[in-house]
């Protein structure tokens, strides 16, 4: 199973996605971590973003070929970035969108995070560029991690049953 966890910077998606991967014993691929590993001087250009998503897709394909479940953690803020992942049909795909109130995002983005370098200006830019998902998906409000995980695990079981 491939699980796309997406949302704007500061939404809590990485905190959630990493714990979800542990909860369901899946591999975890984080776009910010990949970016730091492959791009020494980050500019966040369109070309750089495309490279990061291409590496993430290739890693996902390798893991999926080994019958591993994969949790993808990235903003996936536009359809162009989502399409290659959505078009992968060898296994079940589930999508989880994480969001939280903007006041909480402001507070979160003031704090240092292990991989993300996004600040509130980046959040505002991506919010303007956000393209709503057309595919069925679970929307979780960032909050109690135990509650988020239990809702997600139930959703993933339902998606797997329906496939």
PDB file of C-alpha atoms in Angstrom:
ATOM      1  CA  UNK A   1       0.000   0.000   0.000  1.00  0.00           C
ATOM      2  CA  UNK A   2       1.132   3.534  -0.788  1.00  0.00           C
ATOM      3  CA  UNK A   3      -0.041   6.222   1.626  1.00  0.00           C
ATOM      4  CA  UNK A   4       0.318   9.850   0.554  1.00  0.00           C
ATOM      5  CA  UNK A   5       0.328  12.222   3.502  1.00  0.00           C
ATOM      6  CA  UNK A   6       0.044  15.795   2.343  1.00  0.00           C
ATOM      7  CA  UNK A   7      -0.598  19.269   3.646  1.00  0.00           C
ATOM      8  CA  UNK A   8       0.855  22.710   3.959  1.00  0.00           C
ATOM      9  CA  UNK A   9       4.028  23.509   5.937  1.00  0.00           C
ATOM     10  CA  UNK A  10       3.377  23.516   9.672  1.00  0.00           C
ATOM     11  CA  UNK A  11       0.210  21.421   9.380  1.00  0.00           C
ATOM     12  CA  UNK A  12       1.728  18.540  11.338  1.00  0.00           C
ATOM     13  CA  UNK A  13       1.920  16.171   8.380  1.00  0.00           C
ATOM     14  CA  UNK A  14       5.521  15.068   9.013  1.00  0.00           C
ATOM     15  CA  UNK A  15       4.954  14.495  12.721  1.00  0.00           C
ATOM     16  CA  UNK A  16       1.901  12.424  11.841  1.00  0.00           C
ATOM     17  CA  UNK A  17       3.354  10.622   8.784  1.00  0.00           C
ATOM     18  CA  UNK A  18       6.463   9.424  10.599  1.00  0.00           C
ATOM     19  CA  UNK A  19       4.382   7.988  13.435  1.00  0.00           C
ATOM     20  CA  UNK A  20       1.890   6.453  11.012  1.00  0.00           C
ATOM     21  CA  UNK A  21       4.741   4.661   9.214  1.00  0.00           C
ATOM     22  CA  UNK A  22       5.890   3.190  12.548  1.00  0.00           C
ATOM     23  CA  UNK A  23       2.318   2.286  13.521  1.00  0.00           C
ATOM     24  CA  UNK A  24       1.698   0.286  10.328  1.00  0.00           C
ATOM     25  CA  UNK A  25       5.294  -0.923   9.872  1.00  0.00           C
ATOM     26  CA  UNK A  26       5.781   0.937   6.585  1.00  0.00           C
ATOM     27  CA  UNK A  27       8.766   2.627   4.996  1.00  0.00           C
ATOM     28  CA  UNK A  28       8.814   6.410   5.439  1.00  0.00           C
ATOM     29  CA  UNK A  29       9.852   8.829   2.671  1.00  0.00           C
ATOM     30  CA  UNK A  30      10.062  12.514   3.564  1.00  0.00           C
ATOM     31  CA  UNK A  31      10.561  15.129   0.819  1.00  0.00           C
ATOM     32  CA  UNK A  32      12.426  17.540   3.114  1.00  0.00           C
ATOM     33  CA  UNK A  33      14.875  14.841   4.165  1.00  0.00           C
ATOM     34  CA  UNK A  34      15.413  13.790   0.553  1.00  0.00           C
ATOM     35  CA  UNK A  35      16.017  17.440  -0.413  1.00  0.00           C
ATOM     36  CA  UNK A  36      18.667  17.855   2.296  1.00  0.00           C
ATOM     37  CA  UNK A  37      20.378  14.631   1.206  1.00  0.00           C
ATOM     38  CA  UNK A  38      20.565  15.392  -2.523  1.00  0.00           C
ATOM     39  CA  UNK A  39      20.727  19.212  -2.739  1.00  0.00           C
ATOM     40  CA  UNK A  40      23.655  20.793  -0.849  1.00  0.00           C
ATOM     41  CA  UNK A  41      22.537  24.399  -1.488  1.00  0.00           C
ATOM     42  CA  UNK A  42      18.775  24.493  -1.547  1.00  0.00           C
ATOM     43  CA  UNK A  43      16.971  27.131  -3.614  1.00  0.00           C
ATOM     44  CA  UNK A  44      13.508  25.528  -3.767  1.00  0.00           C
ATOM     45  CA  UNK A  45      13.360  26.239  -7.494  1.00  0.00           C
ATOM     46  CA  UNK A  46      10.845  24.382  -9.647  1.00  0.00           C
ATOM     47  CA  UNK A  47      13.706  22.301 -11.054  1.00  0.00           C
ATOM     48  CA  UNK A  48      14.862  21.369  -7.554  1.00  0.00           C
ATOM     49  CA  UNK A  49      11.315  20.466  -6.460  1.00  0.00           C
ATOM     50  CA  UNK A  50      10.901  18.287  -9.551  1.00  0.00           C
ATOM     51  CA  UNK A  51      14.153  16.477  -8.721  1.00  0.00           C
ATOM     52  CA  UNK A  52      13.082  15.861  -5.114  1.00  0.00           C
ATOM     53  CA  UNK A  53       9.716  14.451  -6.179  1.00  0.00           C
ATOM     54  CA  UNK A  54      11.385  12.316  -8.871  1.00  0.00           C
ATOM     55  CA  UNK A  55      13.762  10.805  -6.302  1.00  0.00           C
ATOM     56  CA  UNK A  56      10.846  10.237  -3.938  1.00  0.00           C
ATOM     57  CA  UNK A  57       8.880   8.510  -6.711  1.00  0.00           C
ATOM     58  CA  UNK A  58      11.835   6.293  -7.652  1.00  0.00           C
ATOM     59  CA  UNK A  59      12.370   5.342  -3.997  1.00  0.00           C
ATOM     60  CA  UNK A  60       8.667   4.553  -3.679  1.00  0.00           C
ATOM     61  CA  UNK A  61       8.762   2.372  -6.809  1.00  0.00           C
ATOM     62  CA  UNK A  62      11.808   0.462  -5.510  1.00  0.00           C
ATOM     63  CA  UNK A  63      10.169  -0.166  -2.146  1.00  0.00           C
ATOM     64  CA  UNK A  64       6.840  -1.100  -3.690  1.00  0.00           C
ATOM     65  CA  UNK A  65       8.580  -3.582  -5.994  1.00  0.00           C
ATOM     66  CA  UNK A  66       9.886  -5.211  -2.798  1.00  0.00           C
ATOM     67  CA  UNK A  67       6.261  -5.432  -1.520  1.00  0.00           C
ATOM     68  CA  UNK A  68       6.853  -2.794   1.146  1.00  0.00           C
ATOM     69  CA  UNK A  69       4.145  -0.419   2.315  1.00  0.00           C
ATOM     70  CA  UNK A  70       5.266   3.200   1.943  1.00  0.00           C
ATOM     71  CA  UNK A  71       4.216   6.423   3.644  1.00  0.00           C
ATOM     72  CA  UNK A  72       5.011   9.455   1.483  1.00  0.00           C
ATOM     73  CA  UNK A  73       5.375  12.749   3.339  1.00  0.00           C
ATOM     74  CA  UNK A  74       5.356  15.916   1.211  1.00  0.00           C
ATOM     75  CA  UNK A  75       3.235  18.986   0.627  1.00  0.00           C
ATOM     76  CA  UNK A  76       1.993  17.647  -2.756  1.00  0.00           C
ATOM     77  CA  UNK A  77       0.403  21.087  -3.110  1.00  0.00           C
ATOM     78  CA  UNK A  78      -0.325  20.864  -6.842  1.00  0.00           C
ATOM     79  CA  UNK A  79      -1.759  18.236  -9.161  1.00  0.00           C
ATOM     80  CA  UNK A  80       1.401  18.127 -11.289  1.00  0.00           C
ATOM     81  CA  UNK A  81       3.377  16.888  -8.271  1.00  0.00           C
ATOM     82  CA  UNK A  82       0.706  14.368  -7.289  1.00  0.00           C
ATOM     83  CA  UNK A  83       0.028  12.823 -10.699  1.00  0.00           C
ATOM     84  CA  UNK A  84       3.014  10.448 -10.999  1.00  0.00           C
ATOM     85  CA  UNK A  85       2.184   9.023  -7.569  1.00  0.00           C
ATOM     86  CA  UNK A  86      -1.560   8.855  -8.240  1.00  0.00           C
ATOM     87  CA  UNK A  87      -0.991   7.060 -11.535  1.00  0.00           C
ATOM     88  CA  UNK A  88       0.928   4.214  -9.905  1.00  0.00           C
ATOM     89  CA  UNK A  89      -1.490   1.296 -10.066  1.00  0.00           C
ATOM     90  CA  UNK A  90       0.462  -1.735  -8.854  1.00  0.00           C
ATOM     91  CA  UNK A  91      -0.828  -1.434  -5.313  1.00  0.00           C
ATOM     92  CA  UNK A  92      -3.520   0.247  -3.234  1.00  0.00           C
ATOM     93  CA  UNK A  93      -3.197   4.012  -2.821  1.00  0.00           C
ATOM     94  CA  UNK A  94      -4.590   5.949   0.120  1.00  0.00           C
ATOM     95  CA  UNK A  95      -4.401   9.704   0.598  1.00  0.00           C
ATOM     96  CA  UNK A  96      -4.456  11.549   3.910  1.00  0.00           C
ATOM     97  CA  UNK A  97      -4.541  15.341   4.087  1.00  0.00           C
ATOM     98  CA  UNK A  98      -3.446  16.985   7.341  1.00  0.00           C
ATOM     99  CA  UNK A  99      -4.497  20.516   8.186  1.00  0.00           C
ATOM    100  CA  UNK A 100      -4.627  22.813  11.179  1.00  0.00           C
ATOM    101  CA  UNK A 101      -5.710  26.368  11.938  1.00  0.00           C
ATOM    102  CA  UNK A 102      -3.359  29.053  10.591  1.00  0.00           C
ATOM    103  CA  UNK A 103      -2.683  30.487  14.072  1.00  0.00           C
ATOM    104  CA  UNK A 104      -1.197  27.130  15.092  1.00  0.00           C
ATOM    105  CA  UNK A 105       0.824  26.995  11.865  1.00  0.00           C
ATOM    106  CA  UNK A 106       2.326  30.423  12.681  1.00  0.00           C
ATOM    107  CA  UNK A 107       3.466  29.124  16.062  1.00  0.00           C
ATOM    108  CA  UNK A 108       4.809  25.839  14.679  1.00  0.00           C
ATOM    109  CA  UNK A 109       6.797  27.491  11.900  1.00  0.00           C
ATOM    110  CA  UNK A 110       8.664  29.650  14.421  1.00  0.00           C
ATOM    111  CA  UNK A 111      10.234  26.484  15.849  1.00  0.00           C
ATOM    112  CA  UNK A 112      13.165  24.601  14.371  1.00  0.00           C
ATOM    113  CA  UNK A 113      12.285  21.285  12.726  1.00  0.00           C
ATOM    114  CA  UNK A 114      14.683  18.471  11.796  1.00  0.00           C
ATOM    115  CA  UNK A 115      14.363  18.685   8.006  1.00  0.00           C
ATOM    116  CA  UNK A 116      11.926  21.386   6.945  1.00  0.00           C
ATOM    117  CA  UNK A 117      13.211  24.874   6.299  1.00  0.00           C
ATOM    118  CA  UNK A 118       9.770  26.296   5.461  1.00  0.00           C
ATOM    119  CA  UNK A 119       8.751  29.462   7.256  1.00  0.00           C
ATOM    120  CA  UNK A 120       5.448  31.350   7.294  1.00  0.00           C
ATOM    121  CA  UNK A 121       6.226  33.044   3.961  1.00  0.00           C
ATOM    122  CA  UNK A 122       6.659  29.613   2.342  1.00  0.00           C
ATOM    123  CA  UNK A 123       3.396  28.501   3.934  1.00  0.00           C
ATOM    124  CA  UNK A 124       1.598  31.551   2.497  1.00  0.00           C
ATOM    125  CA  UNK A 125       3.056  30.959  -0.964  1.00  0.00           C
ATOM    126  CA  UNK A 126       2.071  27.281  -1.003  1.00  0.00           C
ATOM    127  CA  UNK A 127      -1.367  28.125   0.378  1.00  0.00           C
ATOM    128  CA  UNK A 128      -1.916  30.432  -2.619  1.00  0.00           C
ATOM    129  CA  UNK A 129      -0.734  27.695  -4.997  1.00  0.00           C
ATOM    130  CA  UNK A 130      -2.680  24.867  -3.291  1.00  0.00           C
ATOM    131  CA  UNK A 131      -4.826  22.833  -5.653  1.00  0.00           C
ATOM    132  CA  UNK A 132      -7.567  20.905  -3.830  1.00  0.00           C
ATOM    133  CA  UNK A 133      -7.559  17.144  -4.244  1.00  0.00           C
ATOM    134  CA  UNK A 134     -10.178  15.644  -6.504  1.00  0.00           C
ATOM    135  CA  UNK A 135      -9.527  12.083  -5.308  1.00  0.00           C
ATOM    136  CA  UNK A 136     -11.276  10.527  -2.304  1.00  0.00           C
ATOM    137  CA  UNK A 137      -9.150  11.015   0.797  1.00  0.00           C
ATOM    138  CA  UNK A 138      -9.174  11.304   4.563  1.00  0.00           C
ATOM    139  CA  UNK A 139      -8.860  14.782   6.035  1.00  0.00           C
ATOM    140  CA  UNK A 140      -7.378  14.934   9.518  1.00  0.00           C
ATOM    141  CA  UNK A 141      -7.129  17.978  11.724  1.00  0.00           C
ATOM    142  CA  UNK A 142      -3.748  18.003  13.422  1.00  0.00           C
ATOM    143  CA  UNK A 143      -4.148  17.480  17.131  1.00  0.00           C
ATOM    144  CA  UNK A 144      -4.120  14.427  19.383  1.00  0.00           C
ATOM    145  CA  UNK A 145      -1.705  12.037  17.658  1.00  0.00           C
ATOM    146  CA  UNK A 146      -3.370   8.928  19.102  1.00  0.00           C
ATOM    147  CA  UNK A 147      -6.738   9.985  17.714  1.00  0.00           C
ATOM    148  CA  UNK A 148      -5.191  10.857  14.329  1.00  0.00           C
ATOM    149  CA  UNK A 149      -3.447   7.481  14.118  1.00  0.00           C
ATOM    150  CA  UNK A 150      -6.548   5.482  15.039  1.00  0.00           C
ATOM    151  CA  UNK A 151      -8.639   7.330  12.420  1.00  0.00           C
ATOM    152  CA  UNK A 152      -5.921   6.805   9.820  1.00  0.00           C
ATOM    153  CA  UNK A 153      -5.493   3.086  10.541  1.00  0.00           C
ATOM    154  CA  UNK A 154      -9.267   2.564  10.291  1.00  0.00           C
ATOM    155  CA  UNK A 155      -9.326   4.520   7.009  1.00  0.00           C
ATOM    156  CA  UNK A 156      -6.446   2.472   5.577  1.00  0.00           C
ATOM    157  CA  UNK A 157      -8.240  -0.791   6.436  1.00  0.00           C
ATOM    158  CA  UNK A 158     -11.382   0.504   4.719  1.00  0.00           C
ATOM    159  CA  UNK A 159      -9.413   1.542   1.608  1.00  0.00           C
ATOM    160  CA  UNK A 160      -7.685  -1.833   1.455  1.00  0.00           C
ATOM    161  CA  UNK A 161     -11.035  -3.667   1.774  1.00  0.00           C
ATOM    162  CA  UNK A 162     -12.567  -1.583  -1.032  1.00  0.00           C
ATOM    163  CA  UNK A 163      -9.657  -2.227  -3.401  1.00  0.00           C
TER     164      UNK A 163
END
